[in-house]
PDB file of C-alpha atoms in Angstrom:
ATOM      1  CA  MET A   1      60.680  33.363  43.040  1.00 42.00           C
ATOM      2  CA  SER A   2      61.479  31.349  46.125  1.00 39.00           C
ATOM      3  CA  ARG A   3      60.975  32.568  49.685  1.00 37.00           C
ATOM      4  CA  PHE A   4      64.755  32.587  50.091  1.00 34.00           C
ATOM      5  CA  THR A   5      65.199  35.246  47.386  1.00 37.00           C
ATOM      6  CA  LEU A   6      62.526  37.396  49.036  1.00 36.00           C
ATOM      7  CA  LEU A   7      64.380  37.430  52.374  1.00 36.00           C
ATOM      8  CA  PRO A   8      67.168  39.906  51.401  1.00 40.00           C
ATOM      9  CA  ARG A   9      64.531  42.274  49.956  1.00 41.00           C
ATOM     10  CA  ALA A  10      62.557  42.112  53.195  1.00 38.00           C
ATOM     11  CA  ILE A  11      65.660  42.886  55.260  1.00 36.00           C
ATOM     12  CA  THR A  12      66.559  45.743  52.930  1.00 38.00           C
ATOM     13  CA  GLY A  13      63.089  47.186  53.333  1.00 43.00           C
ATOM     14  CA  ILE A  14      63.310  47.016  57.122  1.00 37.00           C
ATOM     15  CA  LEU A  15      66.675  48.741  57.114  1.00 36.00           C
ATOM     16  CA  TYR A  16      65.376  51.450  54.752  1.00 39.00           C
ATOM     17  CA  HIS A  17      62.360  52.272  56.864  1.00 42.00           C
ATOM     18  CA  THR A  18      64.447  52.176  60.074  1.00 42.00           C
ATOM     19  CA  ALA A  19      66.976  54.632  58.650  1.00 42.00           C
ATOM     20  CA  ARG A  20      64.175  56.890  57.367  1.00 45.00           C
ATOM     21  CA  ALA A  21      62.543  56.944  60.788  1.00 43.00           C
ATOM     22  CA  ALA A  22      65.859  57.808  62.450  1.00 42.00           C
ATOM     23  CA  LYS A  23      66.400  60.680  60.006  1.00 41.00           C
ATOM     24  CA  VAL A  24      62.946  62.075  60.690  1.00 38.00           C
ATOM     25  CA  ALA A  25      63.569  61.845  64.450  1.00 41.00           C
ATOM     26  CA  SER A  26      66.891  63.644  64.034  1.00 42.00           C
ATOM     27  CA  VAL A  27      65.310  66.472  62.065  1.00 38.00           C
ATOM     28  CA  GLY A  28      62.583  66.758  64.669  1.00 40.00           C
ATOM     29  CA  ALA A  29      65.174  67.025  67.451  1.00 38.00           C
ATOM     30  CA  VAL A  30      66.973  69.814  65.604  1.00 36.00           C
ATOM     31  CA  MET A  31      63.688  71.669  65.093  1.00 37.00           C
ATOM     32  CA  LEU A  32      62.864  71.332  68.780  1.00 36.00           C
ATOM     33  CA  ALA A  33      66.296  72.587  69.727  1.00 40.00           C
ATOM     34  CA  GLY A  34      65.765  75.569  67.453  1.00 41.00           C
ATOM     35  CA  THR A  35      62.543  76.474  69.196  1.00 42.00           C
ATOM     36  CA  SER A  36      63.997  76.145  72.705  1.00 45.00           C
ATOM     37  CA  GLY A  37      67.180  78.169  72.139  1.00 50.00           C
ATOM     38  CA  GLU A  38      70.828  77.353  71.476  1.00 55.00           C
ATOM     39  CA  VAL A  39      72.121  74.120  72.974  1.00 54.00           C
ATOM     40  CA  ARG A  40      75.259  74.871  75.005  1.00 62.00           C
ATOM     41  CA  PRO A  41      77.679  72.560  76.819  1.00 60.00           C
ATOM     42  CA  GLN A  42      77.338  72.433  80.582  1.00 67.00           C
ATOM     43  CA  ALA A  43      79.699  74.662  82.554  1.00 70.00           C
ATOM     44  CA  ARG A  44      82.711  72.905  84.071  1.00 82.00           C
ATOM     45  CA  GLU A  45      82.321  72.359  87.792  1.00 89.00           C
ATOM     46  CA  ALA A  46      84.929  74.163  89.878  1.00 94.00           C
ATOM     47  CA  SER A  47      87.573  71.913  91.427  1.00 97.00           C
ATOM     48  CA  PRO A  48      87.880  71.642  95.220  1.00 97.00           C
ATOM     49  CA  ALA A  49      91.079  73.733  95.052  1.00 98.00           C
ATOM     50  CA  GLU A  50      89.310  76.490  93.129  1.00 98.00           C
ATOM     51  CA  ARG A  51      86.379  76.439  95.563  1.00 98.00           C
ATOM     52  CA  CYS A  52      88.881  76.574  98.428  1.00 98.00           C
ATOM     53  CA  LEU A  53      90.453  79.683  96.917  1.00 98.00           C
ATOM     54  CA  THR A  54      87.046  81.265  96.387  1.00 97.00           C
ATOM     55  CA  ALA A  55      86.236  80.714 100.076  1.00 97.00           C
ATOM     56  CA  ASN A  56      89.430  82.538 101.085  1.00 97.00           C
ATOM     57  CA  PRO A  57      89.659  85.839  99.235  1.00 93.00           C
ATOM     58  CA  GLY A  58      92.433  88.159 100.335  1.00 83.00           C
ATOM     59  CA  LEU A  59      94.185  86.095 103.015  1.00 86.00           C
ATOM     60  CA  SER A  60      96.870  88.350 104.504  1.00 93.00           C
ATOM     61  CA  LEU A  61     100.262  87.516 105.981  1.00 98.00           C
ATOM     62  CA  GLY A  62      99.872  90.476 108.321  1.00 97.00           C
ATOM     63  CA  VAL A  63     103.212  92.059 107.416  1.00 98.00           C
ATOM     64  CA  ARG A  64     105.095  93.353 104.406  1.00 97.00           C
ATOM     65  CA  LEU A  65     107.978  91.253 103.071  1.00 98.00           C
ATOM     66  CA  PRO A  66     110.626  93.902 102.335  1.00 98.00           C
ATOM     67  CA  ARG A  67     113.415  91.723 100.971  1.00 98.00           C
ATOM     68  CA  THR A  68     111.028  89.778  98.771  1.00 98.00           C
ATOM     69  CA  ALA A  69     109.480  93.028  97.545  1.00 97.00           C
ATOM     70  CA  GLU A  70     112.888  94.473  96.681  1.00 97.00           C
ATOM     71  CA  ARG A  71     113.887  91.363  94.739  1.00 96.00           C
ATOM     72  CA  LEU A  72     110.684  91.361  92.746  1.00 94.00           C
ATOM     73  CA  LYS A  73     110.811  95.108  92.114  1.00 94.00           C
ATOM     74  CA  SER A  74     114.399  95.017  90.856  1.00 93.00           C
ATOM     75  CA  ASN A  75     113.879  91.810  88.832  1.00 91.00           C
ATOM     76  CA  GLU A  76     116.640  90.121  90.795  1.00 95.00           C
ATOM     77  CA  PRO A  77     116.328  86.350  91.370  1.00 97.00           C
ATOM     78  CA  LEU A  78     114.158  85.476  94.362  1.00 98.00           C
ATOM     79  CA  LYS A  79     115.054  82.348  96.334  1.00 98.00           C
ATOM     80  CA  ILE A  80     112.540  80.778  98.710  1.00 98.00           C
ATOM     81  CA  VAL A  81     113.243  77.928 101.110  1.00 98.00           C
ATOM     82  CA  ALA A  82     110.331  75.926 102.475  1.00 98.00           C
ATOM     83  CA  ILE A  83     111.148  73.987 105.629  1.00 98.00           C
ATOM     84  CA  GLY A  84     108.851  71.776 107.648  1.00 98.00           C
ATOM     85  CA  SER A  85     107.597  68.239 108.016  1.00 98.00           C
ATOM     86  CA  SER A  86     105.695  65.848 105.759  1.00 97.00           C
ATOM     87  CA  SER A  87     103.244  68.565 104.717  1.00 96.00           C
ATOM     88  CA  THR A  88     106.181  70.322 103.090  1.00 98.00           C
ATOM     89  CA  VAL A  89     107.547  67.089 101.626  1.00 97.00           C
ATOM     90  CA  GLY A  90     104.069  66.562 100.121  1.00 97.00           C
ATOM     91  CA  LEU A  91     103.323  63.149 101.575  1.00 96.00           C
ATOM     92  CA  TRP A  92     100.923  61.013  99.482  1.00 94.00           C
ATOM     93  CA  VAL A  93     101.235  63.010  96.248  1.00 95.00           C
ATOM     94  CA  LEU A  94     103.013  61.245  93.413  1.00 87.00           C
ATOM     95  CA  ALA A  95     105.037  64.109  91.929  1.00 94.00           C
ATOM     96  CA  SER A  96     107.038  66.978  93.369  1.00 94.00           C
ATOM     97  CA  ALA A  97     105.086  69.309  91.084  1.00 97.00           C
ATOM     98  CA  ALA A  98     102.012  68.696  93.265  1.00 97.00           C
ATOM     99  CA  THR A  99     103.685  69.750  96.537  1.00 98.00           C
ATOM    100  CA  TYR A 100     102.677  73.109  97.968  1.00 98.00           C
ATOM    101  CA  PRO A 101     106.167  74.694  97.496  1.00 98.00           C
ATOM    102  CA  GLU A 102     106.133  73.891  93.764  1.00 98.00           C
ATOM    103  CA  VAL A 103     102.539  75.022  93.355  1.00 98.00           C
ATOM    104  CA  MET A 104     103.488  78.239  95.161  1.00 98.00           C
ATOM    105  CA  ARG A 105     106.424  78.825  92.800  1.00 98.00           C
ATOM    106  CA  ARG A 106     104.302  78.369  89.676  1.00 98.00           C
ATOM    107  CA  GLU A 107     101.577  80.649  90.970  1.00 98.00           C
ATOM    108  CA  LEU A 108     104.109  83.344  91.886  1.00 98.00           C
ATOM    109  CA  LEU A 109     105.529  83.151  88.375  1.00 97.00           C
ATOM    110  CA  ARG A 110     102.029  83.524  86.971  1.00 97.00           C
ATOM    111  CA  LEU A 111     101.437  86.583  89.150  1.00 96.00           C
ATOM    112  CA  ARG A 112     104.901  88.069  88.542  1.00 96.00           C
ATOM    113  CA  SER A 113     105.663  87.002  84.979  1.00 93.00           C
ATOM    114  CA  ASN A 114     108.946  88.957  84.813  1.00 93.00           C
ATOM    115  CA  ALA A 115     110.359  87.406  87.981  1.00 95.00           C
ATOM    116  CA  THR A 116     112.996  84.709  88.370  1.00 97.00           C
ATOM    117  CA  ILE A 117     111.967  82.514  91.294  1.00 98.00           C
ATOM    118  CA  SER A 118     113.498  79.345  92.683  1.00 98.00           C
ATOM    119  CA  VAL A 119     112.223  77.235  95.565  1.00 98.00           C
ATOM    120  CA  VAL A 120     114.168  74.792  97.717  1.00 98.00           C
ATOM    121  CA  ASN A 121     112.013  72.157  99.418  1.00 98.00           C
ATOM    122  CA  SER A 122     113.709  71.322 102.730  1.00 98.00           C
ATOM    123  CA  GLY A 123     110.826  69.340 104.169  1.00 98.00           C
ATOM    124  CA  ARG A 124     111.515  66.196 106.181  1.00 98.00           C
ATOM    125  CA  ILE A 125     108.978  63.643 107.335  1.00 97.00           C
ATOM    126  CA  GLY A 126     108.477  63.651 111.105  1.00 96.00           C
ATOM    127  CA  ASP A 127     110.097  67.026 111.765  1.00 97.00           C
ATOM    128  CA  THR A 128     109.265  68.826 114.988  1.00 96.00           C
ATOM    129  CA  ILE A 129     109.949  72.446 115.835  1.00 97.00           C
ATOM    130  CA  GLN A 130     113.204  71.533 117.555  1.00 96.00           C
ATOM    131  CA  SER A 131     114.435  69.258 114.766  1.00 97.00           C
ATOM    132  CA  SER A 132     113.640  71.897 112.147  1.00 98.00           C
ATOM    133  CA  ILE A 133     115.709  74.464 114.040  1.00 98.00           C
ATOM    134  CA  ALA A 134     118.588  71.994 114.231  1.00 98.00           C
ATOM    135  CA  ARG A 135     118.564  71.852 110.423  1.00 98.00           C
ATOM    136  CA  PHE A 136     118.412  75.586 109.768  1.00 98.00           C
ATOM    137  CA  GLU A 137     122.104  76.113 109.122  1.00 98.00           C
ATOM    138  CA  ARG A 138     122.472  73.239 106.673  1.00 98.00           C
ATOM    139  CA  ASP A 139     119.019  73.031 105.040  1.00 98.00           C
ATOM    140  CA  VAL A 140     117.930  76.674 105.058  1.00 98.00           C
ATOM    141  CA  LEU A 141     120.624  79.297 105.586  1.00 98.00           C
ATOM    142  CA  ALA A 142     123.195  77.522 103.413  1.00 98.00           C
ATOM    143  CA  HIS A 143     120.933  78.280 100.433  1.00 98.00           C
ATOM    144  CA  ARG A 144     121.057  82.022 101.194  1.00 98.00           C
ATOM    145  CA  PRO A 145     117.282  82.500 100.921  1.00 98.00           C
ATOM    146  CA  ASP A 146     115.416  85.770 100.526  1.00 98.00           C
ATOM    147  CA  LEU A 147     112.264  84.272 102.024  1.00 98.00           C
ATOM    148  CA  VAL A 148     111.738  81.307 104.353  1.00 98.00           C
ATOM    149  CA  VAL A 149     108.384  79.581 104.799  1.00 98.00           C
ATOM    150  CA  TRP A 150     108.478  77.550 108.003  1.00 98.00           C
ATOM    151  CA  GLN A 151     105.623  75.027 108.311  1.00 98.00           C
ATOM    152  CA  LEU A 152     105.583  74.012 111.959  1.00 98.00           C
ATOM    153  CA  GLY A 153     103.762  72.621 114.949  1.00 97.00           C
ATOM    154  CA  THR A 154     101.726  69.700 113.657  1.00 97.00           C
ATOM    155  CA  ASN A 155     103.972  66.880 114.865  1.00 96.00           C
ATOM    156  CA  ASP A 156     104.507  68.661 118.175  1.00 95.00           C
ATOM    157  CA  VAL A 157     100.741  68.623 118.726  1.00 95.00           C
ATOM    158  CA  VAL A 158      99.749  65.249 117.243  1.00 95.00           C
ATOM    159  CA  TRP A 159     102.679  63.193 118.565  1.00 92.00           C
ATOM    160  CA  GLY A 160     104.308  65.437 121.175  1.00 86.00           C
ATOM    161  CA  ASP A 161     103.592  66.796 124.618  1.00 80.00           C
ATOM    162  CA  ARG A 162     101.413  69.711 125.640  1.00 85.00           C
ATOM    163  CA  PRO A 163     102.690  72.942 124.044  1.00 90.00           C
ATOM    164  CA  ASP A 164     104.086  75.248 126.716  1.00 92.00           C
ATOM    165  CA  GLN A 165     106.256  78.301 127.241  1.00 93.00           C
ATOM    166  CA  LEU A 166     109.342  76.249 126.415  1.00 94.00           C
ATOM    167  CA  LEU A 167     107.915  75.436 122.990  1.00 95.00           C
ATOM    168  CA  LYS A 168     107.102  79.093 122.414  1.00 97.00           C
ATOM    169  CA  ASN A 169     110.663  80.027 123.340  1.00 97.00           C
ATOM    170  CA  ARG A 170     111.914  77.549 120.744  1.00 97.00           C
ATOM    171  CA  VAL A 171     109.762  79.102 118.039  1.00 98.00           C
ATOM    172  CA  VAL A 172     111.054  82.559 118.974  1.00 98.00           C
ATOM    173  CA  GLU A 173     114.612  81.191 118.879  1.00 97.00           C
ATOM    174  CA  GLY A 174     114.058  79.777 115.413  1.00 98.00           C
ATOM    175  CA  VAL A 175     112.469  82.916 114.019  1.00 98.00           C
ATOM    176  CA  ARG A 176     115.270  85.099 115.354  1.00 98.00           C
ATOM    177  CA  ALA A 177     117.893  82.808 113.812  1.00 98.00           C
ATOM    178  CA  LEU A 178     116.232  83.239 110.431  1.00 98.00           C
ATOM    179  CA  LYS A 179     115.810  86.994 110.813  1.00 98.00           C
ATOM    180  CA  ALA A 180     119.482  87.324 111.740  1.00 98.00           C
ATOM    181  CA  ALA A 181     120.273  86.154 108.217  1.00 97.00           C
ATOM    182  CA  SER A 182     118.280  89.113 106.818  1.00 97.00           C
ATOM    183  CA  THR A 183     115.620  86.892 105.306  1.00 98.00           C
ATOM    184  CA  ASP A 184     111.882  87.458 105.238  1.00 98.00           C
ATOM    185  CA  VAL A 185     110.012  84.889 107.346  1.00 98.00           C
ATOM    186  CA  VAL A 186     106.521  83.391 107.059  1.00 98.00           C
ATOM    187  CA  LEU A 187     105.205  80.818 109.534  1.00 98.00           C
ATOM    188  CA  MET A 188     102.629  78.302 108.331  1.00 98.00           C
ATOM    189  CA  ASP A 189     100.452  76.932 111.123  1.00 98.00           C
ATOM    190  CA  LEU A 190      98.616  73.605 111.580  1.00 98.00           C
ATOM    191  CA  GLN A 191      96.214  71.988 109.161  1.00 98.00           C
ATOM    192  CA  TYR A 192      92.483  71.804 109.899  1.00 98.00           C
ATOM    193  CA  ALA A 193      92.287  68.025 109.892  1.00 98.00           C
ATOM    194  CA  PRO A 194      90.751  65.305 112.110  1.00 98.00           C
ATOM    195  CA  MET A 195      93.997  64.163 113.732  1.00 97.00           C
ATOM    196  CA  VAL A 196      94.926  67.734 114.616  1.00 97.00           C
ATOM    197  CA  LEU A 197      91.461  68.567 115.925  1.00 97.00           C
ATOM    198  CA  ALA A 198      91.498  65.394 118.027  1.00 96.00           C
ATOM    199  CA  SER A 199      94.357  66.855 120.072  1.00 95.00           C
ATOM    200  CA  ALA A 200      93.278  68.883 123.076  1.00 93.00           C
ATOM    201  CA  HIS A 201      96.349  71.084 122.541  1.00 94.00           C
ATOM    202  CA  HIS A 202      95.941  72.250 118.945  1.00 95.00           C
ATOM    203  CA  SER A 203      94.435  75.607 119.959  1.00 96.00           C
ATOM    204  CA  THR A 204      97.390  76.235 122.302  1.00 96.00           C
ATOM    205  CA  ALA A 205      99.847  75.606 119.473  1.00 96.00           C
ATOM    206  CA  GLU A 206      97.846  77.868 117.178  1.00 97.00           C
ATOM    207  CA  ALA A 207      97.974  80.643 119.774  1.00 97.00           C
ATOM    208  CA  ILE A 208     101.742  80.221 120.235  1.00 97.00           C
ATOM    209  CA  ILE A 209     102.418  80.517 116.519  1.00 98.00           C
ATOM    210  CA  ALA A 210     100.144  83.555 116.158  1.00 98.00           C
ATOM    211  CA  ASP A 211     101.709  85.256 119.204  1.00 98.00           C
ATOM    212  CA  VAL A 212     105.239  84.751 117.907  1.00 98.00           C
ATOM    213  CA  THR A 213     104.409  86.217 114.498  1.00 98.00           C
ATOM    214  CA  LYS A 214     103.041  89.351 116.170  1.00 98.00           C
ATOM    215  CA  GLN A 215     105.912  89.606 118.636  1.00 98.00           C
ATOM    216  CA  GLU A 216     108.611  89.115 116.016  1.00 98.00           C
ATOM    217  CA  ARG A 217     106.763  90.904 113.213  1.00 98.00           C
ATOM    218  CA  VAL A 218     106.945  88.077 110.726  1.00 98.00           C
ATOM    219  CA  GLY A 219     104.278  86.722 108.389  1.00 98.00           C
ATOM    220  CA  LEU A 220     101.596  84.215 109.325  1.00 98.00           C
ATOM    221  CA  PHE A 221      99.982  82.023 106.690  1.00 98.00           C
ATOM    222  CA  SER A 222      97.073  80.376 108.481  1.00 98.00           C
ATOM    223  CA  ARG A 223      96.571  77.039 106.795  1.00 98.00           C
ATOM    224  CA  PHE A 224      94.188  76.217 109.657  1.00 98.00           C
ATOM    225  CA  ALA A 225      91.882  79.136 108.799  1.00 97.00           C
ATOM    226  CA  LEU A 226      92.166  78.470 105.061  1.00 98.00           C
ATOM    227  CA  MET A 227      90.989  74.870 105.392  1.00 98.00           C
ATOM    228  CA  ARG A 228      88.326  75.648 107.998  1.00 98.00           C
ATOM    229  CA  ASN A 229      86.863  78.429 105.843  1.00 97.00           C
ATOM    230  CA  SER A 230      86.751  76.086 102.847  1.00 98.00           C
ATOM    231  CA  ILE A 231      85.016  73.273 104.704  1.00 98.00           C
ATOM    232  CA  ASP A 232      82.554  75.726 106.255  1.00 98.00           C
ATOM    233  CA  ALA A 233      81.816  76.966 102.720  1.00 97.00           C
ATOM    234  CA  GLY A 234      80.880  73.454 101.610  1.00 97.00           C
ATOM    235  CA  VAL A 235      84.112  71.953 100.287  1.00 98.00           C
ATOM    236  CA  ALA A 236      84.139  68.312 101.366  1.00 98.00           C
ATOM    237  CA  GLN A 237      86.730  67.571 104.041  1.00 97.00           C
ATOM    238  CA  GLY A 238      87.823  64.525 102.055  1.00 97.00           C
ATOM    239  CA  ALA A 239      88.633  66.734  99.086  1.00 98.00           C
ATOM    240  CA  LEU A 240      91.291  68.580 101.107  1.00 98.00           C
ATOM    241  CA  VAL A 241      92.377  66.000 103.707  1.00 98.00           C
ATOM    242  CA  SER A 242      93.893  62.655 102.755  1.00 97.00           C
ATOM    243  CA  TRP A 243      92.719  59.203 103.840  1.00 97.00           C
ATOM    244  CA  ASP A 244      94.961  59.336 106.936  1.00 97.00           C
ATOM    245  CA  GLY A 245      93.022  62.229 108.452  1.00 97.00           C
ATOM    246  CA  LEU A 246      96.134  64.387 108.649  1.00 97.00           C
ATOM    247  CA  HIS A 247      97.902  65.214 105.407  1.00 97.00           C
ATOM    248  CA  ASN A 248      96.501  67.158 102.495  1.00 98.00           C
ATOM    249  CA  THR A 249      95.268  65.755  99.228  1.00 98.00           C
ATOM    250  CA  ALA A 250      96.644  67.046  95.929  1.00 97.00           C
ATOM    251  CA  GLU A 251      93.704  69.485  95.814  1.00 98.00           C
ATOM    252  CA  GLY A 252      94.522  70.635  99.339  1.00 98.00           C
ATOM    253  CA  TYR A 253      98.191  71.224  98.515  1.00 98.00           C
ATOM    254  CA  ASP A 254      97.120  73.034  95.352  1.00 98.00           C
ATOM    255  CA  CYS A 255      94.898  75.469  97.247  1.00 98.00           C
ATOM    256  CA  ILE A 256      97.525  76.049  99.946  1.00 98.00           C
ATOM    257  CA  GLY A 257     100.291  76.701  97.428  1.00 98.00           C
ATOM    258  CA  ARG A 258      98.266  79.102  95.308  1.00 98.00           C
ATOM    259  CA  ALA A 259      96.797  80.956  98.281  1.00 98.00           C
ATOM    260  CA  LEU A 260     100.254  81.341  99.814  1.00 98.00           C
ATOM    261  CA  ALA A 261     101.700  82.669  96.550  1.00 98.00           C
ATOM    262  CA  ARG A 262      98.941  85.262  96.327  1.00 97.00           C
ATOM    263  CA  ALA A 263      99.509  86.337  99.912  1.00 98.00           C
ATOM    264  CA  ILE A 264     103.271  86.629  99.305  1.00 98.00           C
ATOM    265  CA  SER A 265     102.684  88.662  96.148  1.00 97.00           C
ATOM    266  CA  ASN A 266     100.256  90.991  97.941  1.00 96.00           C
ATOM    267  CA  SER A 267     102.742  91.467 100.803  1.00 96.00           C
ATOM    268  CA  SER A 268     105.532  92.359  98.383  1.00 94.00           C
ATOM    269  CA  ARG A 269     104.002  95.369  96.644  1.00 90.00           C
TER     270      ARG A 269
END
């Protein structure tokens, strides 16, 4: 028999012994696993949005929303209009489903499964308090809303002048125009983001918004507190704030929308 006919047998032998060794190792691994307990898959790590929600249990709007509560109680359709600037538009997310108004709508439907809820997104990039008010008749009241969420103040602080009594008067004017239409009102304040914090006037704007909600007895959804609490709890700033240092990421919008829906639901009992 030539050395060439022996070669296939040699290779076959190597393969046999290799496979046998692998089988023995596999059996040994199973035996070891049996002695150390059941092998379980690792738990899924919570997303930044979920950690954000965990850091903000029970955020309150500070008031009851009577019209919203009546609609939900009677199973009548509830219409919400969200007005504001690019944070309402959902700048930098690729789909409208990822914007906070749409996330809010889905979460409300999850919480109130028998409800019929529609949301109109009337956000516009670059809006200020004054330009939002100028659009109320066409972009808010024309839809005959039961609830209005007004996201305001960021552009006035980041790009505008120092907030003053005149600005506060404008916010009061806007809130009263909405209330005159017998709609529930929730104000959403600034985001906790580098470009906002870089302004020396952000705390003044925050105080104005909070004062108006107390004076006019309307809801306050503090996005500023929500984001600050989350970052203080260990959620990375970059998980909630986009590359531009101002707008939210998809995870940030997700947390804001779900937290707002929960606050609205709790204020409508």
